[in-house]
Short mmCIF file of C-alpha atoms and ligand atoms in Angstrom, two decimals:
data_model
loop_
_atom_site.label_atom_id
_atom_site.label_comp_id
_atom_site.label_asym_id
_atom_site.label_seq_id
_atom_site.Cartn_x
_atom_site.Cartn_y
_atom_site.Cartn_z
CA MET N 1 0.00 0.00 0.00
CA LEU N 2 2.79 2.47 0.87
CA GLY N 3 4.51 1.56 -2.41
CA ALA N 4 1.34 2.42 -4.33
CA ILE N 5 1.11 5.80 -2.59
CA ILE N 6 4.77 6.60 -3.30
CA GLY N 7 4.51 5.52 -6.95
CA ASP N 8 1.40 7.65 -7.34
CA ILE N 9 2.98 10.74 -5.78
CA VAL N 10 6.26 10.44 -7.69
CA GLY N 11 4.50 9.68 -10.99
CA SER N 12 1.84 12.39 -10.56
CA ARG N 13 3.81 15.18 -12.19
CA PHE N 14 4.49 13.02 -15.25
CA GLU N 15 0.98 11.72 -15.96
CA PHE N 16 0.43 12.08 -19.71
CA VAL N 17 3.42 14.38 -20.07
CA GLU N 18 4.92 13.28 -23.35
CA GLU N 19 8.68 13.37 -23.45
CA ASP N 20 10.65 11.21 -25.82
CA ASN N 21 13.72 11.00 -23.69
CA ARG N 22 12.66 10.88 -20.09
CA GLY N 23 15.56 9.48 -18.16
CA LYS N 24 15.53 7.57 -14.91
CA ASP N 25 17.43 10.28 -13.03
CA PHE N 26 14.50 12.66 -12.49
CA ALA N 27 13.99 14.32 -9.07
CA PHE N 28 11.97 11.87 -6.97
CA PHE N 29 9.86 14.03 -4.65
CA THR N 30 9.29 17.64 -5.77
CA LYS N 31 6.91 20.48 -4.97
CA SER N 32 4.84 19.70 -8.03
CA CYS N 33 4.12 16.13 -6.87
CA ARG N 34 0.73 15.39 -5.33
CA PHE N 35 -1.33 12.40 -4.34
CA THR N 36 -3.99 11.45 -6.91
CA ASP N 37 -6.93 9.07 -7.29
CA ASP N 38 -4.58 6.07 -7.06
CA SER N 39 -3.64 6.86 -3.44
CA CYS N 40 -7.14 7.95 -2.55
CA MET N 41 -8.81 4.75 -3.80
CA THR N 42 -6.05 2.55 -2.36
CA LEU N 43 -6.71 4.10 1.04
CA ALA N 44 -10.47 3.63 0.54
CA ILE N 45 -9.89 -0.11 0.13
CA ALA N 46 -7.59 -0.12 3.15
CA LYS N 47 -10.35 1.52 5.19
CA ALA N 48 -12.97 -0.93 3.88
CA LEU N 49 -10.79 -3.90 4.90
CA PHE N 50 -10.14 -2.36 8.29
CA LEU N 51 -13.86 -1.83 8.91
CA CYS N 52 -14.58 -5.49 8.09
CA LYS N 53 -12.76 -6.54 11.30
CA GLY N 54 -11.99 -9.88 9.70
CA ASP N 55 -15.54 -10.53 8.42
CA TYR N 56 -15.13 -10.02 4.71
CA SER N 57 -18.76 -10.83 3.89
CA LYS N 58 -19.32 -7.05 4.07
CA LEU N 59 -16.28 -6.13 1.99
CA ARG N 60 -18.15 -5.20 -1.20
CA GLN N 61 -20.55 -2.87 0.59
CA ASN N 62 -17.79 -1.35 2.72
CA THR N 63 -15.63 -0.76 -0.34
CA ILE N 64 -18.44 1.03 -2.16
CA SER N 65 -19.10 3.31 0.83
CA CYS N 66 -15.43 4.04 1.51
CA MET N 67 -14.64 4.73 -2.15
CA GLN N 68 -17.60 7.07 -2.44
CA GLU N 69 -16.78 8.78 0.86
CA LEU N 70 -13.11 9.45 0.06
CA GLY N 71 -13.70 10.08 -3.63
CA ARG N 72 -16.28 12.74 -2.86
CA ALA N 73 -14.02 14.26 -0.18
CA TYR N 74 -11.26 14.60 -2.81
CA PRO N 75 -13.16 15.13 -6.05
CA ASN N 76 -10.21 16.66 -7.93
CA ALA N 77 -7.85 13.74 -7.48
CA GLY N 78 -7.94 12.85 -11.20
CA TYR N 79 -10.63 10.22 -11.70
CA GLY N 80 -11.65 8.81 -15.06
CA TYR N 81 -14.80 10.34 -16.58
CA ASN N 82 -17.05 7.27 -16.29
CA PHE N 83 -15.89 6.42 -12.81
CA TYR N 84 -16.50 9.95 -11.57
CA HIS N 85 -19.83 10.73 -13.21
CA ASN N 86 -21.51 7.34 -13.37
CA TRP N 87 -20.19 5.66 -10.26
CA LEU N 88 -18.55 7.93 -7.67
CA MET N 89 -21.35 10.49 -7.67
CA SER N 90 -24.18 7.99 -8.18
CA SER N 91 -26.68 7.19 -5.43
CA ASN N 92 -26.97 3.68 -6.86
CA PRO N 93 -23.46 2.78 -8.12
CA LYS N 94 -23.30 -0.23 -10.42
CA PRO N 95 -20.37 -1.95 -12.11
CA TYR N 96 -19.80 -0.62 -15.62
CA ASN N 97 -17.79 -3.37 -17.33
CA SER N 98 -14.55 -1.43 -17.03
CA TYR N 99 -11.10 -2.81 -17.84
CA GLY N 100 -9.35 0.44 -16.93
CA ASN N 101 -6.24 0.20 -14.78
CA GLY N 102 -8.12 1.73 -11.82
CA SER N 103 -8.82 -1.79 -10.55
CA ALA N 104 -5.13 -2.69 -10.35
CA MET N 105 -3.87 0.59 -8.91
CA ARG N 106 -6.16 0.40 -5.88
CA VAL N 107 -6.01 -3.32 -5.01
CA SER N 108 -2.76 -3.50 -2.97
CA PRO N 109 -4.22 -3.54 0.58
CA VAL N 110 -5.96 -6.90 -0.02
CA ALA N 111 -2.59 -8.58 -0.55
CA TRP N 112 -1.51 -7.54 2.95
CA VAL N 113 -4.45 -9.16 4.73
CA ALA N 114 -4.96 -12.29 2.58
CA GLU N 115 -3.86 -15.50 4.25
CA SER N 116 -3.93 -17.78 1.20
CA GLU N 117 -3.92 -17.46 -2.58
CA GLU N 118 -7.55 -18.52 -2.59
CA GLN N 119 -8.52 -15.77 -0.16
CA LEU N 120 -6.40 -13.28 -2.09
CA LYS N 121 -8.40 -14.00 -5.26
CA GLU N 122 -11.72 -13.72 -3.41
CA LEU N 123 -10.84 -10.41 -1.77
CA SER N 124 -9.38 -9.03 -4.98
CA LEU N 125 -12.61 -9.86 -6.83
CA MET N 126 -14.75 -8.27 -4.12
CA VAL N 127 -12.98 -4.90 -4.24
CA THR N 128 -12.88 -5.00 -8.05
CA ASP N 129 -16.18 -6.18 -9.51
CA ILE N 130 -18.12 -3.36 -7.86
CA THR N 131 -16.80 -1.25 -10.78
CA HIS N 132 -14.47 -3.28 -13.02
CA ASN N 133 -16.51 -6.41 -13.80
CA HIS N 134 -14.89 -6.91 -17.21
CA PRO N 135 -12.58 -10.01 -17.21
CA GLU N 136 -9.52 -7.85 -18.04
CA GLY N 137 -10.30 -5.51 -15.13
CA ILE N 138 -10.60 -8.45 -12.74
CA LYS N 139 -7.44 -10.07 -14.11
CA GLY N 140 -5.35 -6.89 -13.83
CA ALA N 141 -6.25 -6.41 -10.18
CA GLU N 142 -5.65 -10.06 -9.33
CA ALA N 143 -2.25 -10.08 -11.08
CA ILE N 144 -0.99 -7.07 -9.10
CA ALA N 145 -2.41 -8.48 -5.86
CA MET N 146 -0.75 -11.84 -6.56
CA GLY N 147 2.60 -10.15 -7.24
CA ILE N 148 2.42 -8.33 -3.89
CA TYR N 149 1.30 -11.46 -2.04
CA LEU N 150 4.14 -13.60 -3.43
CA ALA N 151 6.71 -10.87 -2.77
CA ARG N 152 5.37 -10.53 0.77
CA LEU N 153 5.96 -14.24 1.28
CA GLY N 154 9.59 -13.85 0.18
CA LYS N 155 9.27 -15.52 -3.24
CA SER N 156 12.01 -14.85 -5.78
CA LYS N 157 11.56 -12.65 -8.84
CA GLU N 158 11.69 -15.73 -11.07
CA GLU N 159 8.89 -17.37 -9.07
CA ILE N 160 6.87 -14.16 -9.30
CA ARG N 161 7.49 -13.86 -13.05
CA GLU N 162 6.44 -17.48 -13.55
CA LYS N 163 3.18 -17.02 -11.67
CA LEU N 164 2.30 -13.67 -13.24
CA SER N 165 3.04 -14.99 -16.74
CA VAL N 166 -0.12 -17.05 -16.39
CA TYR N 167 -1.99 -13.73 -16.44
CA TYR N 168 0.29 -12.01 -18.99
CA PRO N 169 2.41 -14.40 -21.11
CA ILE N 170 4.34 -11.39 -22.52
CA LEU N 171 6.25 -11.27 -19.20
CA LYS N 172 8.29 -14.20 -20.51
CA ASP N 173 9.15 -12.45 -23.77
CA LYS N 174 12.83 -11.47 -23.62
CA PHE N 175 12.09 -8.44 -25.83
CA PHE N 176 9.52 -7.06 -23.37
CA THR N 177 11.85 -4.82 -21.36
CA ILE N 178 11.93 -1.31 -19.92
CA LYS N 179 14.56 -0.44 -22.52
CA SER N 180 12.28 -1.52 -25.37
CA LEU N 181 9.29 0.33 -23.89
CA ARG N 182 11.08 3.65 -23.43
CA GLY N 183 10.23 5.96 -26.30
CA ASN N 184 7.69 3.50 -27.71
CA TYR N 185 5.00 3.50 -25.08
CA GLY N 186 2.27 5.84 -23.91
CA TYR N 187 1.46 7.59 -27.19
CA ASP N 188 -1.61 5.61 -28.16
CA PHE N 189 -4.41 8.09 -28.73
CA ALA N 190 -6.99 5.32 -28.44
CA GLY N 191 -6.10 5.36 -24.72
CA GLY N 192 -4.76 1.80 -24.57
CA TRP N 193 -2.26 2.72 -21.87
CA VAL N 194 -4.97 3.37 -19.30
CA THR N 195 -6.36 -0.15 -19.63
CA CYS N 196 -5.26 -3.04 -17.42
CA GLN N 197 -3.97 -5.01 -20.39
CA GLY N 198 -2.04 -1.95 -21.62
CA SER N 199 -0.36 -1.01 -18.35
CA VAL N 200 -0.32 -3.86 -15.79
CA PRO N 201 2.33 -5.96 -17.63
CA GLN N 202 4.45 -2.78 -18.01
CA ALA N 203 4.22 -2.12 -14.26
CA ILE N 204 5.17 -5.73 -13.48
CA ILE N 205 8.22 -5.58 -15.74
CA ALA N 206 9.23 -2.29 -14.05
CA PHE N 207 9.34 -4.22 -10.79
CA LEU N 208 10.98 -7.38 -12.20
CA GLU N 209 13.84 -5.37 -13.75
CA SER N 210 14.43 -3.20 -10.67
CA GLU N 211 17.42 -3.19 -8.35
CA ASN N 212 15.68 -1.68 -5.34
CA PHE N 213 12.40 -0.03 -4.35
CA GLU N 214 13.23 3.39 -5.76
CA ASP N 215 14.52 1.86 -9.00
CA ALA N 216 11.18 0.11 -9.57
CA ILE N 217 9.39 3.47 -9.44
CA ARG N 218 11.99 5.04 -11.72
CA ASN N 219 11.55 2.18 -14.21
CA ALA N 220 7.77 2.63 -14.08
CA VAL N 221 7.89 6.38 -14.63
CA CYS N 222 10.61 6.43 -17.31
CA ILE N 223 8.50 4.56 -19.88
CA GLY N 224 5.86 7.33 -20.00
CA GLY N 225 2.09 6.91 -20.26
CA ASP N 226 -0.09 6.81 -17.15
CA SER N 227 2.91 7.37 -14.88
CA ASP N 228 1.20 7.78 -11.51
CA THR N 229 -0.78 4.57 -11.97
CA ILE N 230 2.09 2.52 -13.40
CA GLY N 231 4.21 3.87 -10.54
CA ALA N 232 1.52 2.86 -8.04
CA MET N 233 1.25 -0.68 -9.41
CA ALA N 234 5.01 -1.28 -9.69
CA GLY N 235 5.59 0.38 -6.31
CA SER N 236 3.02 -1.80 -4.59
CA ILE N 237 4.87 -4.99 -5.58
CA ALA N 238 8.29 -3.45 -4.94
CA GLU N 239 7.25 -2.45 -1.41
CA ALA N 240 6.44 -6.06 -0.58
CA TYR N 241 9.66 -7.33 -2.16
CA TYR N 242 12.25 -4.81 -0.91
CA GLY N 243 10.55 -2.89 1.89
CA VAL N 244 10.54 0.92 2.06
CA SER N 245 12.86 3.02 4.21
CA TYR N 246 11.37 5.05 7.07
CA ASP N 247 12.86 8.14 5.50
CA MET N 248 11.03 7.59 2.24
CA GLU N 249 7.82 6.75 4.10
CA ASP N 250 8.05 10.08 5.99
CA ARG N 251 8.69 12.02 2.79
CA ALA N 252 5.65 10.47 1.07
CA LEU N 253 3.28 10.92 3.99
CA GLU N 254 3.96 14.67 3.94
CA TYR N 255 1.85 14.79 0.77
CA LEU N 256 -1.23 13.27 2.44
CA PRO N 257 -3.84 15.23 4.40
CA GLU N 258 -4.47 14.17 8.00
CA ASP N 259 -7.61 12.09 7.34
CA LEU N 260 -5.86 9.98 4.71
CA LYS N 261 -2.81 9.59 6.92
CA SER N 262 -5.02 8.27 9.74
CA ILE N 263 -6.34 5.56 7.42
CA TYR N 264 -2.76 4.66 6.49
CA TYR N 265 -1.76 4.29 10.14
CA ALA N 266 -4.95 2.42 11.08
CA PHE N 267 -4.44 -0.08 8.26
CA ASN N 268 -0.85 -0.70 9.38
CA ILE N 269 -2.30 -2.28 12.54
CA ILE N 270 -3.90 -5.10 10.53
CA LYS N 271 -1.32 -5.20 7.74
CA GLY N 272 0.43 -8.56 7.62
CA LYS N 273 4.17 -8.80 8.00
CA ARG N 274 6.55 -8.93 5.08
CA ARG N 275 8.57 -12.13 5.39
CA ASN N 276 12.27 -12.03 5.01
CA LYS N 277 13.57 -14.02 2.07
CA SER N 278 16.10 -15.69 4.37
CA GLU N 279 13.41 -17.06 6.71
MG1 LIG T 301 -3.97 9.10 -10.85
#
């Protein structure tokens, strides 16, 4: 969850900024960074899980209320048109067959409370199909959640790649690399880069090719496109794999208002431990 927030904040100033030669050595936190919908909806799911107190039969309803509550409290966080007008502001919100990457950018908290792969898939579906009931929307969220869950358990990158290739076989393609994406990605005017299928595999490769937490975010942002969301997705897996320094956590939390910070701290109480790879 913290990784998603950091990726969102760092990527926020690059969202849809087209630059052919964006390097990896950009300034990480700047004054023009902000939290966006990715952090806000991630925290809404964290709050919904927290309110369940272990009884996830109410998770769908709690997620709807928490997403509407926080989304309406921060209406300028950068939501997609359909999500904002037809769901967030609706008195009777219904799923709208979306396969946008909004499902995958907000899912990370479920991977920190799930106690088995089976439960992970159930919880991921419950926080997803309230909006993104298209198979690609459900798949994108589950793939990111699975990556976080496996990293949390101390699995190796090769094990994670193997498992996530079931969702996206391109992850095994040796030509699918950050290097090959840079300069060739994020310029599709049909909007393909804001779909799950057009951005989740890119976020996963940003993590798989990284050397540390910060490098995963830099990989995610340097390819262009929907940078805050790709940063959020890559960061959420990288957090579980590498951990995040207290210093970076403090820097990121400075961007959040008090009410969102309280949700972050409350969720940390029920957040499962990251297991050391040496255990
Ligand atoms: Mg955003």
